[in-house]
Amino acid sequence: MKKHNFNPGPSILPQEAMDATVAACKEFAGSGLSLLEVSHRSKEFKPIVDQAEELFRELLDIPAGYKTVFLGGGASLQFCMVPYNFLEKKAAYLNTGTWANKALKEAKLFGEVVEVASSKDKNYTYIPKNFTVPADADYFHVTSNNTIYGTELKGDLDSPVPMVADMSSDIFSRPVDVSKYICIYGGAQKNLGPAGLTFAIVKEDALDKVTRPIPTMLKYSTHTANGSMFNTPPVLPLFTALQTLKWLKANGGIKQMQKVNQEKAAILYDAIDSSKIFVGTVTPEDRSLMNICFVMKPEYAALEEEFASFAAAQGMVGIKGHRSVGGFRASCYNALPIDSVKALVACMKEFEAKH
Ligand SMILES: *Cc1c(COP(=O)(O)O)cnc(C)c1O
């Protein structure tokens, strides 16, 4: 049976990216060797990193003065690398959920942290508005898409100080004004590639400004100066990510992705809003296009398990909600076909008709 992959991460990737990876694992770029056994400094592999950086620049319209580096350690390591490299005295953080909290907690190890606003009072079901970012902060950190709670910033905020964003789960899903940020980072495993790869887009003139010593591997400038080759980068995930970037370009780029993502989300949110048994968990204006959360209405709460098995039997994978929200979460990343969303809606309607 066809599986519809709504996994939150690691998650669905373009079939083309996976096919190209399988082929390269058999033989890589005419080298007579597998991708898994070539040197990262070989003439065959070097272009992979260069092309990935170039496609980041092209697809996200990254201005001059920025570099993209490819690292290990996940978005979670960025939670400490960001303050290590950019926090001299004070940083501002917007608390929109679990990941934002983890980022904030690490920053406290390096200086004063101002939580400008939090949506914890309503279990992170909305994005706080009307807060003030201190003008003397070194940076303002946001989590652009809250993978667990299904809320998303609808565009780039205005801030009196440069911003830093964790875009792990919505990078390449919408255009971004990169010039507002000194750092945009994320784990690849939501919308870009397999687990094991982390990207960071950093503004070069914001680097090496803090007075503290920074261990070599945790210093962004180590990696910008060495083209992500200071040590061995995650070779296989980088190769796959490059294939995803090529797929993005061949399929109309980010504006087109955004259009399709809006269509997919509208189909699913409409089905949720018109349902007699399901209800969305997020304030409508802050709903994520990437992670769509819904629960059973209280009077149908007893049917949750039954719907989970019903959906699984129809090929729906990964729709169980995160334990801190419960219910269901359908992650609709770039590579998820619109037909999968339609199949999920059909499945919800069929279930509803039975009850
Ligand atoms: C998944 C996720 C993370 C954690 O990423 P790791 O690569 O596992 O460290 C951080 N932030 C957001 C928004 C995420 O979705």
CSV table of C-alpha atoms and ligand atoms in Angstrom, one decimal:
chain,number,residue,atom,x,y,z
A,1,MET,CA,0.0,0.0,0.0
A,2,LYS,CA,1.2,3.5,-0.7
A,3,LYS,CA,2.4,5.3,2.4
A,4,HIS,CA,1.7,8.9,3.0
A,5,ASN,CA,4.7,10.2,5.0
A,6,PHE,CA,3.7,12.9,7.5
A,7,ASN,CA,6.7,12.3,9.8
A,8,PRO,CA,7.8,15.4,11.7
A,9,GLY,CA,11.5,14.7,11.3
A,10,PRO,CA,13.5,12.9,10.0
A,11,SER,CA,10.8,13.2,7.3
A,12,ILE,CA,9.8,12.9,3.7
A,13,LEU,CA,12.4,13.8,1.0
A,14,PRO,CA,12.0,14.1,-2.7
A,15,GLN,CA,12.1,10.7,-4.4
A,16,GLU,CA,14.7,12.1,-6.8
A,17,ALA,CA,17.0,13.0,-3.9
A,18,MET,CA,16.8,9.5,-2.5
A,19,ASP,CA,17.3,7.8,-5.9
A,20,ALA,CA,20.4,9.9,-6.6
A,21,THR,CA,21.7,9.0,-3.1
A,22,VAL,CA,21.2,5.3,-3.7
A,23,ALA,CA,23.0,5.5,-7.1
A,24,ALA,CA,25.9,7.5,-5.6
A,25,CYS,CA,26.3,4.9,-2.8
A,26,LYS,CA,26.8,2.3,-5.5
A,27,GLU,CA,29.1,4.5,-7.6
A,28,PHE,CA,29.9,8.2,-7.0
A,29,ALA,CA,30.6,10.6,-9.9
A,30,GLY,CA,32.4,8.1,-12.1
A,31,SER,CA,35.0,7.6,-9.4
A,32,GLY,CA,34.6,3.8,-9.3
A,33,LEU,CA,34.0,4.1,-5.6
A,34,SER,CA,30.9,4.5,-3.4
A,35,LEU,CA,30.1,7.9,-2.0
A,36,LEU,CA,30.6,6.3,1.4
A,37,GLU,CA,34.3,5.6,0.7
A,38,VAL,CA,35.6,8.7,-1.0
A,39,SER,CA,37.7,11.5,0.6
A,40,HIS,CA,35.7,14.6,1.4
A,41,ARG,CA,38.7,16.5,-0.1
A,42,SER,CA,38.6,14.5,-3.4
A,43,LYS,CA,38.0,16.3,-6.7
A,44,GLU,CA,34.7,14.5,-6.9
A,45,PHE,CA,33.3,15.6,-3.6
A,46,LYS,CA,34.5,19.2,-3.3
A,47,PRO,CA,31.9,20.4,-5.9
A,48,ILE,CA,29.1,18.9,-3.7
A,49,VAL,CA,29.8,21.4,-1.0
A,50,ASP,CA,30.4,24.3,-3.4
A,51,GLN,CA,27.1,23.6,-5.3
A,52,ALA,CA,25.2,23.3,-2.0
A,53,GLU,CA,26.4,26.7,-0.8
A,54,GLU,CA,25.7,28.2,-4.2
A,55,LEU,CA,22.1,26.8,-4.3
A,56,PHE,CA,21.5,28.1,-0.8
A,57,ARG,CA,22.6,31.5,-2.0
A,58,GLU,CA,20.5,31.3,-5.2
A,59,LEU,CA,17.3,29.8,-3.7
A,60,LEU,CA,17.2,32.0,-0.6
A,61,ASP,CA,18.5,35.1,-2.4
A,62,ILE,CA,21.3,35.4,0.2
A,63,PRO,CA,23.0,38.8,-0.1
A,64,ALA,CA,26.8,39.4,-0.3
A,65,GLY,CA,28.6,39.3,3.0
A,66,TYR,CA,27.0,36.0,4.2
A,67,LYS,CA,28.4,32.4,4.1
A,68,THR,CA,26.6,29.1,4.6
A,69,VAL,CA,28.4,26.5,6.5
A,70,PHE,CA,27.6,22.8,6.8
A,71,LEU,CA,28.2,21.2,10.2
A,72,GLY,CA,27.3,18.3,12.5
A,73,GLY,CA,25.7,18.5,15.9
A,74,GLY,CA,22.1,19.3,14.9
A,75,ALA,CA,20.1,22.5,15.6
A,76,SER,CA,20.7,21.7,19.3
A,77,LEU,CA,24.4,22.4,19.0
A,78,GLN,CA,23.5,25.8,17.4
A,79,PHE,CA,21.6,26.6,20.6
A,80,CYS,CA,25.0,27.1,22.3
A,81,MET,CA,27.1,28.1,19.2
A,82,VAL,CA,24.8,31.1,18.7
A,83,PRO,CA,25.4,32.7,22.1
A,84,TYR,CA,29.0,31.6,22.2
A,85,ASN,CA,29.7,33.5,19.0
A,86,PHE,CA,27.3,36.5,19.2
A,87,LEU,CA,26.3,37.1,22.9
A,88,GLU,CA,28.6,39.7,24.5
A,89,LYS,CA,26.3,41.1,27.2
A,90,LYS,CA,22.6,40.6,26.5
A,91,ALA,CA,20.4,38.7,24.1
A,92,ALA,CA,16.6,38.7,23.5
A,93,TYR,CA,14.6,35.5,23.0
A,94,LEU,CA,11.0,34.9,22.0
A,95,ASN,CA,9.7,31.9,23.8
A,96,THR,CA,7.3,30.0,21.5
A,97,GLY,CA,7.8,26.5,22.7
A,98,THR,CA,10.1,23.6,23.5
A,99,TRP,CA,12.9,24.4,21.0
A,100,ALA,CA,12.9,28.1,21.7
A,101,ASN,CA,13.2,27.2,25.4
A,102,LYS,CA,16.1,25.0,24.8
A,103,ALA,CA,17.8,27.8,22.9
A,104,LEU,CA,17.1,30.3,25.6
A,105,LYS,CA,18.4,28.0,28.3
A,106,GLU,CA,21.8,27.6,26.6
A,107,ALA,CA,22.1,31.4,26.0
A,108,LYS,CA,21.9,31.9,29.8
A,109,LEU,CA,25.2,30.2,30.1
A,110,PHE,CA,26.8,33.1,28.3
A,111,GLY,CA,25.2,36.3,29.5
A,112,GLU,CA,21.9,38.1,30.3
A,113,VAL,CA,18.9,36.8,28.5
A,114,VAL,CA,15.7,38.7,28.1
A,115,GLU,CA,12.6,36.7,27.4
A,116,VAL,CA,10.7,39.3,25.4
A,117,ALA,CA,7.4,37.3,25.4
A,118,SER,CA,6.1,33.8,25.9
A,119,SER,CA,3.0,31.9,24.8
A,120,LYS,CA,3.5,29.3,27.5
A,121,ASP,CA,0.3,30.5,29.2
A,122,LYS,CA,-1.7,28.8,26.5
A,123,ASN,CA,0.6,25.9,25.9
A,124,TYR,CA,2.3,27.7,23.0
A,125,THR,CA,-0.8,27.7,20.8
A,126,TYR,CA,-0.2,31.2,19.5
A,127,ILE,CA,2.7,33.6,18.6
A,128,PRO,CA,3.1,36.5,21.1
A,129,LYS,CA,2.6,40.0,19.5
A,130,ASN,CA,3.3,43.5,20.7
A,131,PHE,CA,6.5,42.9,22.7
A,132,THR,CA,9.5,45.1,22.9
A,133,VAL,CA,13.0,44.0,22.0
A,134,PRO,CA,15.6,45.8,24.0
A,135,ALA,CA,17.6,48.1,21.7
A,136,ASP,CA,20.8,47.2,23.5
A,137,ALA,CA,20.6,43.4,22.9
A,138,ASP,CA,23.3,41.8,20.9
A,139,TYR,CA,20.6,39.9,18.9
A,140,PHE,CA,17.0,38.8,19.0
A,141,HIS,CA,16.4,35.1,18.6
A,142,VAL,CA,13.2,33.6,17.1
A,143,THR,CA,12.1,30.1,16.2
A,144,SER,CA,10.4,30.7,12.9
A,145,ASN,CA,8.3,27.5,13.0
A,146,ASN,CA,7.4,25.6,16.1
A,147,THR,CA,7.5,22.0,14.9
A,148,ILE,CA,5.9,20.6,18.0
A,149,TYR,CA,3.0,23.1,18.6
A,150,GLY,CA,2.3,24.0,14.9
A,151,THR,CA,2.7,27.7,15.1
A,152,GLU,CA,4.7,29.8,12.6
A,153,LEU,CA,5.9,33.3,12.2
A,154,LYS,CA,4.3,34.6,9.0
A,155,GLY,CA,7.3,36.3,7.6
A,156,ASP,CA,10.3,38.1,9.0
A,157,LEU,CA,9.7,40.3,12.1
A,158,ASP,CA,11.0,43.8,12.5
A,159,SER,CA,13.6,44.2,15.2
A,160,PRO,CA,15.8,47.0,16.5
A,161,VAL,CA,18.7,44.6,16.7
A,162,PRO,CA,19.9,41.9,14.3
A,163,MET,CA,18.0,38.7,14.4
A,164,VAL,CA,19.0,35.0,14.8
A,165,ALA,CA,16.5,32.4,13.7
A,166,ASP,CA,16.1,28.6,14.2
A,167,MET,CA,14.5,27.7,10.8
A,168,SER,CA,14.9,24.0,11.2
A,169,SER,CA,11.4,23.1,10.1
A,170,ASP,CA,10.5,25.8,7.6
A,171,ILE,CA,13.7,26.7,5.8
A,172,PHE,CA,13.0,26.7,2.0
A,173,SER,CA,9.3,26.8,2.6
A,174,ARG,CA,8.9,30.6,2.1
A,175,PRO,CA,11.1,33.5,1.0
A,176,VAL,CA,13.2,35.0,3.8
A,177,ASP,CA,14.8,38.5,4.0
A,178,VAL,CA,18.2,37.2,5.1
A,179,SER,CA,19.5,40.7,5.5
A,180,LYS,CA,17.6,41.0,8.8
A,181,TYR,CA,19.6,38.1,10.4
A,182,ILE,CA,23.1,37.6,11.5
A,183,CYS,CA,22.5,33.9,11.7
A,184,ILE,CA,19.9,31.5,10.4
A,185,TYR,CA,20.4,27.8,11.3
A,186,GLY,CA,18.7,24.5,11.3
A,187,GLY,CA,19.0,20.7,11.4
A,188,ALA,CA,18.6,19.4,7.8
A,189,GLN,CA,16.2,16.5,8.8
A,190,LYS,CA,12.9,18.4,8.5
A,191,ASN,CA,12.8,20.0,5.1
A,192,LEU,CA,16.3,19.6,3.5
A,193,GLY,CA,18.0,16.2,3.9
A,194,PRO,CA,18.7,13.3,6.1
A,195,ALA,CA,19.7,13.6,9.8
A,196,GLY,CA,23.3,14.4,10.6
A,197,LEU,CA,23.6,17.7,8.7
A,198,THR,CA,23.2,21.2,10.1
A,199,PHE,CA,23.3,24.4,8.2
A,200,ALA,CA,24.2,27.9,9.4
A,201,ILE,CA,23.9,31.0,7.3
A,202,VAL,CA,26.1,33.6,9.0
A,203,LYS,CA,26.9,37.3,8.4
A,204,GLU,CA,30.6,37.5,8.1
A,205,ASP,CA,31.0,41.0,9.7
A,206,ALA,CA,29.1,39.8,12.8
A,207,LEU,CA,31.7,37.1,13.5
A,208,ASP,CA,34.7,37.3,15.9
A,209,LYS,CA,33.2,40.3,17.8
A,210,VAL,CA,32.8,38.7,21.2
A,211,THR,CA,35.7,39.0,23.7
A,212,ARG,CA,35.5,35.4,25.1
A,213,PRO,CA,37.7,32.7,23.6
A,214,ILE,CA,35.7,30.2,21.6
A,215,PRO,CA,36.9,26.6,21.0
A,216,THR,CA,37.9,26.2,17.4
A,217,MET,CA,35.2,23.8,16.4
A,218,LEU,CA,32.5,26.0,17.9
A,219,LYS,CA,33.6,29.1,16.2
A,220,TYR,CA,31.7,29.9,13.0
A,221,SER,CA,34.7,31.7,11.5
A,222,THR,CA,36.6,28.4,11.6
A,223,HIS,CA,34.1,26.9,9.3
A,224,THR,CA,33.5,30.0,7.0
A,225,ALA,CA,37.3,30.3,6.6
A,226,ASN,CA,37.6,26.6,5.5
A,227,GLY,CA,34.5,26.2,3.3
A,228,SER,CA,32.9,23.7,5.8
A,229,MET,CA,36.1,21.6,5.4
A,230,PHE,CA,37.9,22.3,8.7
A,231,ASN,CA,37.1,18.8,9.6
A,232,THR,CA,35.1,16.0,7.8
A,233,PRO,CA,31.6,17.3,7.0
A,234,PRO,CA,28.7,14.9,7.0
A,235,VAL,CA,29.4,13.6,3.5
A,236,LEU,CA,26.3,11.5,2.8
A,237,PRO,CA,23.6,13.9,4.2
A,238,LEU,CA,25.3,16.8,2.3
A,239,PHE,CA,25.1,14.9,-0.9
A,240,THR,CA,21.4,14.2,-0.4
A,241,ALA,CA,20.7,17.8,0.7
A,242,LEU,CA,22.3,19.0,-2.6
A,243,GLN,CA,19.9,16.8,-4.5
A,244,THR,CA,16.9,18.3,-2.6
A,245,LEU,CA,18.2,21.8,-3.4
A,246,LYS,CA,18.4,20.8,-7.1
A,247,TRP,CA,14.9,19.4,-6.9
A,248,LEU,CA,13.7,22.7,-5.3
A,249,LYS,CA,15.3,24.7,-8.2
A,250,ALA,CA,13.8,22.4,-10.8
A,251,ASN,CA,10.4,22.7,-9.3
A,252,GLY,CA,10.1,26.4,-9.3
A,253,GLY,CA,12.1,27.5,-6.3
A,254,ILE,CA,10.9,28.8,-3.0
A,255,LYS,CA,8.0,31.0,-4.2
A,256,GLN,CA,6.5,28.0,-5.9
A,257,MET,CA,7.1,25.9,-2.8
A,258,GLN,CA,5.3,28.5,-0.7
A,259,LYS,CA,2.3,28.5,-3.1
A,260,VAL,CA,2.0,24.7,-3.0
A,261,ASN,CA,2.5,24.7,0.8
A,262,GLN,CA,-0.3,27.2,1.2
A,263,GLU,CA,-2.6,25.1,-1.0
A,264,LYS,CA,-1.8,21.9,1.0
A,265,ALA,CA,-2.3,23.6,4.4
A,266,ALA,CA,-5.6,25.2,3.2
A,267,ILE,CA,-7.0,21.8,2.2
A,268,LEU,CA,-6.2,20.3,5.6
A,269,TYR,CA,-7.1,23.3,7.8
A,270,ASP,CA,-10.5,23.5,5.9
A,271,ALA,CA,-11.2,19.9,6.6
A,272,ILE,CA,-10.3,20.4,10.3
A,273,ASP,CA,-12.4,23.6,10.6
A,274,SER,CA,-15.5,22.0,8.9
A,275,SER,CA,-15.2,18.7,10.9
A,276,LYS,CA,-17.7,17.7,13.5
A,277,ILE,CA,-15.1,15.5,15.4
A,278,PHE,CA,-11.7,17.2,14.9
A,279,VAL,CA,-10.6,20.6,16.0
A,280,GLY,CA,-7.3,22.6,15.4
A,281,THR,CA,-5.2,23.5,18.4
A,282,VAL,CA,-3.6,26.7,17.1
A,283,THR,CA,-4.9,30.3,16.9
A,284,PRO,CA,-5.9,30.5,13.2
A,285,GLU,CA,-3.6,33.5,12.3
A,286,ASP,CA,-0.5,31.7,13.7
A,287,ARG,CA,-1.1,28.3,12.1
A,288,SER,CA,2.0,26.6,10.6
A,289,LEU,CA,2.0,25.6,7.0
A,290,MET,CA,4.5,22.9,7.9
A,291,ASN,CA,3.1,21.1,11.0
A,292,ILE,CA,-0.6,21.0,11.2
A,293,CYS,CA,-1.9,20.0,14.7
A,294,PHE,CA,-5.4,18.9,15.5
A,295,VAL,CA,-7.2,16.9,18.3
A,296,MET,CA,-10.5,15.2,18.8
A,297,LYS,CA,-13.3,17.5,20.1
A,298,PRO,CA,-13.9,16.7,23.8
A,299,GLU,CA,-17.1,14.7,23.0
A,300,TYR,CA,-15.2,12.5,20.6
A,301,ALA,CA,-12.0,12.1,22.7
A,302,ALA,CA,-12.7,8.4,23.2
A,303,LEU,CA,-12.2,7.9,19.4
A,304,GLU,CA,-8.6,9.0,19.3
A,305,GLU,CA,-7.1,5.5,19.3
A,306,GLU,CA,-9.6,4.3,16.8
A,307,PHE,CA,-8.8,7.1,14.4
A,308,ALA,CA,-5.1,6.5,14.8
A,309,SER,CA,-5.4,2.8,13.7
A,310,PHE,CA,-7.9,3.7,11.0
A,311,ALA,CA,-5.5,6.2,9.5
A,312,ALA,CA,-2.6,3.8,9.8
A,313,ALA,CA,-4.5,1.2,8.0
A,314,GLN,CA,-5.0,3.6,5.1
A,315,GLY,CA,-1.3,4.3,4.9
A,316,MET,CA,-1.0,7.4,6.9
A,317,VAL,CA,2.4,7.5,8.7
A,318,GLY,CA,3.7,9.8,11.4
A,319,ILE,CA,0.5,11.7,12.3
A,320,LYS,CA,0.6,11.0,16.0
A,321,GLY,CA,0.8,14.4,17.8
A,322,HIS,CA,3.8,15.2,20.0
A,323,ARG,CA,3.3,14.1,23.6
A,324,SER,CA,3.2,17.7,24.8
A,325,VAL,CA,0.1,18.5,22.6
A,326,GLY,CA,-1.5,15.1,22.1
A,327,GLY,CA,-3.9,14.3,19.3
A,328,PHE,CA,-2.5,14.5,15.8
A,329,ARG,CA,0.1,16.4,13.8
A,330,ALA,CA,0.4,16.2,10.0
A,331,SER,CA,3.8,17.5,8.9
A,332,CYS,CA,3.5,18.8,5.3
A,333,TYR,CA,7.1,19.6,4.3
A,334,ASN,CA,8.0,20.6,0.8
A,335,ALA,CA,8.4,17.1,-0.5
A,336,LEU,CA,5.0,15.9,0.6
A,337,PRO,CA,2.7,15.6,-2.4
A,338,ILE,CA,-0.6,17.4,-2.4
A,339,ASP,CA,-2.2,14.0,-3.0
A,340,SER,CA,-1.0,12.8,0.4
A,341,VAL,CA,-2.9,15.7,2.0
A,342,LYS,CA,-6.0,14.9,0.0
A,343,ALA,CA,-5.7,11.2,1.0
A,344,LEU,CA,-5.5,12.3,4.7
A,345,VAL,CA,-8.6,14.5,4.3
A,346,ALA,CA,-10.5,11.7,2.6
A,347,CYS,CA,-9.5,9.4,5.5
A,348,MET,CA,-10.7,11.9,8.1
A,349,LYS,CA,-14.0,12.4,6.2
A,350,GLU,CA,-14.6,8.6,5.9
A,351,PHE,CA,-13.9,8.2,9.6
A,352,GLU,CA,-16.3,11.0,10.4
A,353,ALA,CA,-19.0,9.5,8.3
A,354,LYS,CA,-18.8,6.3,10.3
A,355,HIS,CA,-19.4,8.1,13.6
B,1,LIG,C1,13.9,19.3,15.3
B,1,LIG,C2,14.1,20.7,15.7
B,1,LIG,C3,15.3,21.0,16.5
B,1,LIG,C4,16.2,20.0,17.0
B,1,LIG,O1,17.0,19.6,16.0
B,1,LIG,P1,18.3,18.6,16.2
B,1,LIG,O2,18.9,18.6,14.8
B,1,LIG,O3,17.7,17.3,16.5
B,1,LIG,O4,19.1,19.1,17.2
B,1,LIG,C5,15.4,22.3,16.9
B,1,LIG,N1,14.6,23.3,16.5
B,1,LIG,C6,13.5,23.0,15.7
B,1,LIG,C7,12.6,24.2,15.3
B,1,LIG,C8,13.2,21.7,15.3
B,1,LIG,O5,12.1,21.5,14.6
